[in-house]
XYZ file of C-alpha atoms in Angstrom:
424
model
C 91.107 76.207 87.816
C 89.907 77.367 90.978
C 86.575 78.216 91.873
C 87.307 81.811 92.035
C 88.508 81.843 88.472
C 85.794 79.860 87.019
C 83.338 82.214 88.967
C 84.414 85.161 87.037
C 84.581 83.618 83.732
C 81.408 82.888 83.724
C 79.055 83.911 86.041
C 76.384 86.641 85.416
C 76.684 89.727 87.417
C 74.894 89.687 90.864
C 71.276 91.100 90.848
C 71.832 93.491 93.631
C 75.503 95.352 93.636
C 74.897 99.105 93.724
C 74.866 100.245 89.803
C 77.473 101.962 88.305
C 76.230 105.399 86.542
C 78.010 105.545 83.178
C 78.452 109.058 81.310
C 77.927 107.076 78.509
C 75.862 104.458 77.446
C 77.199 100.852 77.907
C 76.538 98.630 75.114
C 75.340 95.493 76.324
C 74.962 93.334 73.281
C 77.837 92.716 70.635
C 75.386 94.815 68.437
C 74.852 97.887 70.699
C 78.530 97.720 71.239
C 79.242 97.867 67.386
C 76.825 101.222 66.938
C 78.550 102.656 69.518
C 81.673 102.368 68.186
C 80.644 103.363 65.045
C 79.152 106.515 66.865
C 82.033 107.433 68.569
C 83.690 108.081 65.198
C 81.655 112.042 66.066
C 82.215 112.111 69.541
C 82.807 115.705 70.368
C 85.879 115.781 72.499
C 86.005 117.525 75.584
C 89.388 119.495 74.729
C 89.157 120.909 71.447
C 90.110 119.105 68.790
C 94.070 119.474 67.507
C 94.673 120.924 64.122
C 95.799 118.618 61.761
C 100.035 117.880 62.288
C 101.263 115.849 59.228
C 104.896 116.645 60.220
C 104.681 114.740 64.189
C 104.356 110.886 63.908
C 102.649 110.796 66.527
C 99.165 112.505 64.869
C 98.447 109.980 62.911
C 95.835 108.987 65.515
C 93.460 110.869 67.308
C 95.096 109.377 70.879
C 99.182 110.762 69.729
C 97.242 113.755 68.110
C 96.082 114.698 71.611
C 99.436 114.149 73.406
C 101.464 115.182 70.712
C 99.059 119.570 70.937
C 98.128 119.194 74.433
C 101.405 117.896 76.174
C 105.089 118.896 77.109
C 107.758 117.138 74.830
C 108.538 115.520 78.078
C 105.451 113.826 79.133
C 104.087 112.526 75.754
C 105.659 110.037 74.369
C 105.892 108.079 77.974
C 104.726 104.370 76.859
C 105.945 101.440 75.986
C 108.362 100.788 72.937
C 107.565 99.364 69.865
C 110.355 97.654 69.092
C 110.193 93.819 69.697
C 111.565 93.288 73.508
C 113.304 89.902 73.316
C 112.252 89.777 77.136
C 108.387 90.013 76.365
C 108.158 86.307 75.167
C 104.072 86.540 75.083
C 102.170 86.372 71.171
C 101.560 89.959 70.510
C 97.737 89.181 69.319
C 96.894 87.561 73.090
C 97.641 90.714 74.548
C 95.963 92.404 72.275
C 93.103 90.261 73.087
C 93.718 91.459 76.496
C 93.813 94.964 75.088
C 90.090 94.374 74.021
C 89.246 92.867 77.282
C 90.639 95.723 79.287
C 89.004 98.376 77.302
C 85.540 96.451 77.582
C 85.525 96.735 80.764
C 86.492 100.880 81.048
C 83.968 100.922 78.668
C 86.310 102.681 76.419
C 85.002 103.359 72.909
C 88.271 104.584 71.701
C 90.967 102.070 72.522
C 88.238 98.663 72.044
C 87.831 100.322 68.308
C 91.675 100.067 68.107
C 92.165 96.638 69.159
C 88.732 95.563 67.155
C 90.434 96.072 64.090
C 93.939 95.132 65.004
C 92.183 91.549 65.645
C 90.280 91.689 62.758
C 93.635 92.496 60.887
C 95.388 89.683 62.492
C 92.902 87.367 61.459
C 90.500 87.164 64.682
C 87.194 86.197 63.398
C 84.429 88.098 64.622
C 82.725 85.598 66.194
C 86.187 85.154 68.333
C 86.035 88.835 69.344
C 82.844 88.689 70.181
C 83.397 85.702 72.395
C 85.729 87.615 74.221
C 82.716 89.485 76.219
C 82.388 86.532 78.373
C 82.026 83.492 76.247
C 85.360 82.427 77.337
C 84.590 78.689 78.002
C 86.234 77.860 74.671
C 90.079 79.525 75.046
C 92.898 77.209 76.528
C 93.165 77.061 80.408
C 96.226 79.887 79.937
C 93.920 82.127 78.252
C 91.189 81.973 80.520
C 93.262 82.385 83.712
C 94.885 85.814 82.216
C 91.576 86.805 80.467
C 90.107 86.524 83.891
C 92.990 88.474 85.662
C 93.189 90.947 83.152
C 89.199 91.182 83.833
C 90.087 91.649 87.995
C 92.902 93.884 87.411
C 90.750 96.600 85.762
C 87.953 96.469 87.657
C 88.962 95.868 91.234
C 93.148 96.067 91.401
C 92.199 96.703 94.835
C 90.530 92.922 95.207
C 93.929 91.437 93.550
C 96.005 89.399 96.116
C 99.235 87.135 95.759
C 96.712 83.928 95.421
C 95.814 85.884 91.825
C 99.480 86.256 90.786
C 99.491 82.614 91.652
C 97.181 81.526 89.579
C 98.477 83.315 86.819
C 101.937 81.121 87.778
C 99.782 77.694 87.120
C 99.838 78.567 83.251
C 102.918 81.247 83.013
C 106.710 81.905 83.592
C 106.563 84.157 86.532
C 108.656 86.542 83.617
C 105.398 85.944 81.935
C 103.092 86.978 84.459
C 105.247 90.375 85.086
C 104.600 90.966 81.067
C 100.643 90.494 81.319
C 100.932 92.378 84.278
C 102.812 95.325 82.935
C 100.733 95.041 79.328
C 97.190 94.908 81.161
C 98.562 98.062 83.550
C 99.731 99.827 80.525
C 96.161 99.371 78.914
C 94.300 100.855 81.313
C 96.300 103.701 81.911
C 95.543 104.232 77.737
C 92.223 104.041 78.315
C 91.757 107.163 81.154
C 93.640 108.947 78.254
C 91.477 108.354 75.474
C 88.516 107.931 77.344
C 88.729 110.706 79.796
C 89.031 113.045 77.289
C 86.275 111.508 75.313
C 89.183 111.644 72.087
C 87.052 110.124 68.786
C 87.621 107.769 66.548
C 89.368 107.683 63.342
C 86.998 107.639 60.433
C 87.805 103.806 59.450
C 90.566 101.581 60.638
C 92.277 101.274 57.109
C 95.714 101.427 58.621
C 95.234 98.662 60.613
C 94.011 96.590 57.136
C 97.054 93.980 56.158
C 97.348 92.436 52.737
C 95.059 89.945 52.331
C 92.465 90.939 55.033
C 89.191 89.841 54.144
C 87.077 91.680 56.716
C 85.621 95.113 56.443
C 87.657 98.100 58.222
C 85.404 101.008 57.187
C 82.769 100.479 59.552
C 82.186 98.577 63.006
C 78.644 97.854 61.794
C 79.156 94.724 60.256
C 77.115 91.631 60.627
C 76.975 89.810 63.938
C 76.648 85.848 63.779
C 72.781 84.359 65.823
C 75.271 83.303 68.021
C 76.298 86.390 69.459
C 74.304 89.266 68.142
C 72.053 88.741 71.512
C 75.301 87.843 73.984
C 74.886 89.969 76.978
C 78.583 91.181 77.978
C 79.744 89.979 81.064
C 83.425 92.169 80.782
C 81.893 96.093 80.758
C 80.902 97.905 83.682
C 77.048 97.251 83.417
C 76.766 96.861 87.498
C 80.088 96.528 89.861
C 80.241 96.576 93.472
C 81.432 100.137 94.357
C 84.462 100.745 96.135
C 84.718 100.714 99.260
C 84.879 103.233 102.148
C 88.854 104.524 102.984
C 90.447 102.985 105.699
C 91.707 105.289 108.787
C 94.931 106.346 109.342
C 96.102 104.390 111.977
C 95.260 101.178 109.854
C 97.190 102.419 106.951
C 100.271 103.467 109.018
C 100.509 99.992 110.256
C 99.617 98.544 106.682
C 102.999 100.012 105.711
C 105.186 99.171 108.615
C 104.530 95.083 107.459
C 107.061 93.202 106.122
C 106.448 92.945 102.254
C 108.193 90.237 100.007
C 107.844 90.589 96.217
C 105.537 88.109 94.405
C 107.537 88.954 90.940
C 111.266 89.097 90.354
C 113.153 92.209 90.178
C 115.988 92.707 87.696
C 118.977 92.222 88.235
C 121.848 95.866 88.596
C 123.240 95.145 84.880
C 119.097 95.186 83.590
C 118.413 98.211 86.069
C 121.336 100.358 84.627
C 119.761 100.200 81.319
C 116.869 101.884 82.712
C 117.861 104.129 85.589
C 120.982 106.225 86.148
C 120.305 108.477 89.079
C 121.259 107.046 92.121
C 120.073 103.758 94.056
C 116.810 102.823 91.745
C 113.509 102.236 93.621
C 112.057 99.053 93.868
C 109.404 99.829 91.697
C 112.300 100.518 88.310
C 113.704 97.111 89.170
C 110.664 95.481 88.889
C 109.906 97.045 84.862
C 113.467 96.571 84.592
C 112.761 92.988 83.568
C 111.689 94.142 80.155
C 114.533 96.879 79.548
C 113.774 97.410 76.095
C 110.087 98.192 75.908
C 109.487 99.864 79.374
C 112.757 102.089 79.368
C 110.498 105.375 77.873
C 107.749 104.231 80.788
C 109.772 104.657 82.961
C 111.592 108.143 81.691
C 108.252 109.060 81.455
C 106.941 108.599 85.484
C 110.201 109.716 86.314
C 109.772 113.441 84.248
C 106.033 113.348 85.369
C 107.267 114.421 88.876
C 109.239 116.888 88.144
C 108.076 118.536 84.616
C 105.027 119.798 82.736
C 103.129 123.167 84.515
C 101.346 121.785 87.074
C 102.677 121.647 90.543
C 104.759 119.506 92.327
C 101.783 119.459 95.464
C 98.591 118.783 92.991
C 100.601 116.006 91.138
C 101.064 114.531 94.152
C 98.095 115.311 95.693
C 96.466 113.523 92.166
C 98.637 110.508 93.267
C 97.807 110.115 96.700
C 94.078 110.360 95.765
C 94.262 107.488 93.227
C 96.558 105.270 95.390
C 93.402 105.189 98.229
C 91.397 104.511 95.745
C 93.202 102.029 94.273
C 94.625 100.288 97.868
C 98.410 100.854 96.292
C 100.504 101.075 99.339
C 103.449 100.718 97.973
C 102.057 103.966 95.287
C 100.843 105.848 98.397
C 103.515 106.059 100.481
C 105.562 106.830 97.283
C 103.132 109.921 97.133
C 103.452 110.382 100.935
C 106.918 111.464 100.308
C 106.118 113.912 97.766
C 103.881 115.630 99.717
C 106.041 115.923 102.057
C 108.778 117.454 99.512
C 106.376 119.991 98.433
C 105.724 120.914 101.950
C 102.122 119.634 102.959
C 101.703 118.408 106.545
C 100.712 114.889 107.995
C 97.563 116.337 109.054
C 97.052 117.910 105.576
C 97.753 115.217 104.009
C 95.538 112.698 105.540
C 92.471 115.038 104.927
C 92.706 114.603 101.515
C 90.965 111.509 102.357
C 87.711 113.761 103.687
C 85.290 116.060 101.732
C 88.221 118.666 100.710
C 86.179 121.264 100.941
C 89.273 123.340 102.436
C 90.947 123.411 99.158
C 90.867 125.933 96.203
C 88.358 125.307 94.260
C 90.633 124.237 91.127
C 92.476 121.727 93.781
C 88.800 120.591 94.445
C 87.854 119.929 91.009
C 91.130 118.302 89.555
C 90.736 115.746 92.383
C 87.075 115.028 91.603
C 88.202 114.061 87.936
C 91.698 112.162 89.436
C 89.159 110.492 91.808
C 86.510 109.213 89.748
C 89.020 108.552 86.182
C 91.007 106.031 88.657
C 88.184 104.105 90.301
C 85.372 104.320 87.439
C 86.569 105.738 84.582
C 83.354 105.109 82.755
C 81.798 108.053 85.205
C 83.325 110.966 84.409
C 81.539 113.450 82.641
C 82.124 116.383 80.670
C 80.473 118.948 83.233
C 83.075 117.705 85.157
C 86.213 118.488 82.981
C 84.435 121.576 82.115
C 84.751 122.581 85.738
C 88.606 122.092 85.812
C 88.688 124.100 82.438
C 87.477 126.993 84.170
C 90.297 127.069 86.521
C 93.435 125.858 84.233
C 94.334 125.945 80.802
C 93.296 123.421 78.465
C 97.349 121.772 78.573
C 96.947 121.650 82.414
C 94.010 119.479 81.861
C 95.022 117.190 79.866
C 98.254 117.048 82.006
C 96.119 116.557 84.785
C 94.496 113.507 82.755
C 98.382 112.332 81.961
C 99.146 112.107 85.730
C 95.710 110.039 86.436
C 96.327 107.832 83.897
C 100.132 107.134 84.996
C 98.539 106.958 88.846
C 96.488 103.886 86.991
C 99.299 102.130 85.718
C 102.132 102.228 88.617
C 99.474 101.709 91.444
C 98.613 98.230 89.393
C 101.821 97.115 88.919
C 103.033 97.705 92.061
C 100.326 96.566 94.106
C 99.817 93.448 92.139
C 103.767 92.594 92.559
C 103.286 93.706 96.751
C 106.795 95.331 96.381
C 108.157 96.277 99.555
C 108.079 99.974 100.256
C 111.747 102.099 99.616
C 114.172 102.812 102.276
């Protein structure tokens, strides 16, 4: 394990990193996180809440209630599969331990109440879960090396390098480490969906209950062991190093003029034509290629977010090119360098997105403030400020402009993280 590694597994956050304001509150103890949790179960949304849909499969959650009212047939059912992928080799309750991680450290109520009782239903004790927050000293090597990536990739996917993908390859199949990569992507694109609309929680988590299940799925407010009651969490966003300053223009042109190699293996043209039938596929297809099965709707769904649903072609990618700075995606950026282009913004307009935007319309202005601050802290936004972008589009828009965000979250990731060279 390198020192790097065993720094974030267990080190408690620096005393002086500029804080992180939350919109709301982070629970700090395995305790505080169970009452909010329990809480959240009355969250008001901030779209109104759907009207009850027995008939779509999708509304039997609050999360496919939401994209199954507020978004095109298109754009909602964009995610992975849930059919077993025979190329996704990983046990399906580690990732949902990553699931937990990830959405610990968004500080997402909704999604961590998911995977709480999906553990609990696979038989994760809740001492286990709790150790989760931090306590990691007791999981196998493998688990702490991808508990600790998983931790990296969520907060600061612009910090990850090759060196972190090569850890990851100490323990895993480099197959492998393109599934956790994927998964942990896929996770925290979830989580600017549920979270960034502030969607509630179900009233108990009886459909996750499986015969036999001992523990108790009608409240999180169950008892805590002495052991961890206290725990301070060392996975959510209680203070994080801010992101830093953009980088000027000149330093990004050259940035993508380098010679990039892929750290992860594309598929090969038989996988690819599964996936994609329009032409030469970009480099980013063949790389979720490798798992055919479960990201085939994934990537349907990025491909109909560019040119469907009722916002336009210029503030999707304007929403793209926003996230991608903040994120450090090249590979993402100049992907939305092109669409800007296509929908006829200059170089010069382009680049001063990157400044105070002040010389856009006001509902340009305000979608970008939400893009902005779901990507890089999703914890911040607030509801005054999805309240401002209601007053300029329809509540559908919103939430589409939520969709694209979230998908911004998951291909900058992936792409970044696998340093895949740019598209001729």
């Amino acid at each position: 394990m390198t020192s790097l590694t065993l720094a974030l597994l267990i080190a408690a956050p620096a005393a002086d990193p500029a804080v992180q304001q939350t919109s709301k509150p982070v629970g700090a103890t395995r305790d505080a996180e169970k009452e909010l949790l329990e809480g959240h179960k009355k969250a008001k949304p901030r779209l109104p809440l759907p009207p009850a849909d027995a008939n779509n499969p999708l509304a039997r959650v609050n999360n496919g209630a939401f994209r199954a009212y507020y978004l095109p047939p298109d754009l909602r059912d964009s995610g992975f599969s849930r059919d077993p992928d025979p190329a996704m080799t990983l046990d399906n309750t580690f990732k949902v331990k990553l699931f937990w991680i990830t959405s610990r450290a968004n500080n997402c109520y909704y999604c961590l109440g998911h995977q709480e009782y999906k553990l609990l239903g696979a038989g994760v004790s809740d001492d286990d879960i709790a150790a989760l927050d931090g306590d990691w000293l007791a999981a196998t090597p493998k688990e702490r090396a991808a508990f600790a990536f998983t931790k990296k990739l969520t907060h600061a996917p612009h910090l990850v390098t090759a060196a972190d993908v090569d850890e990851l390859k100490k323990h895993y199949t480099a197959a492998q480490v393109a599934e956790i990569l994927v998964t942990v992507a896929g996770y925290n694109s979830t989580n600017r969906w549920t979270d960034g609309l502030n969607i509630p929680g179900e009233d108990d988590g009886a459909r996750f209950k499986k015969e036999g299940a001992k523990a108790d799925f009608s409240t999180f407010k169950t008892p805590t062991s002495d052991k961890y009651a206290k725990q301070e969490t060392r996975v959510a966003p209680v203070k994080l190093v801010a992101r830093p300053p953009l980088e000027a223009r000149d330093k990004v042109e050259a940035l993508w003029k380098e010679k990039r190699a892929a750290v992860l293996p594309l598929a090969d043209a038989k996988a690819v034509a599964e996936v994609w039938t329009d032409g030469a596929a970009p480099n980013w297809v063949a790389l979720l290629a490798n798992f055919p099965k479960s990201t085939k709707g994934r990537i349907a769904g990025l491909k109909a977010a560019t040119e469907k649903g009722a916002l336009s072609a210029k503030l999707k990618a304007q929403v793209a090119w926003v996230a991608a700075r903040q994120d450090r995606a090249w590979y993402a950026l100049a992907a939305a360098h092109g669409r800007l282009l296509k929908a006829g913004v200059s170089e010069n307009e382009i680049w001063k997105l990157d400044g105070d935007r002040k010389h856009l319309t006001e509902a340009e202005q305000a979608a970008l403030a939400v893009a902005e601050t779901l990507t890089a802290a999703p914890w911040q936004v607030t509801d005054a400020m999805v309240e401002r972008c209601r007053k300029s589009f329809r509540d559908a828009e919103v939430a589409e402009l939520v969709y694209h965000t979230c998908n911004a979250a998951f291909f900058d990731r992936v792409t970044e993280t696998a340093r895949l060279p740019l598209d001729k």
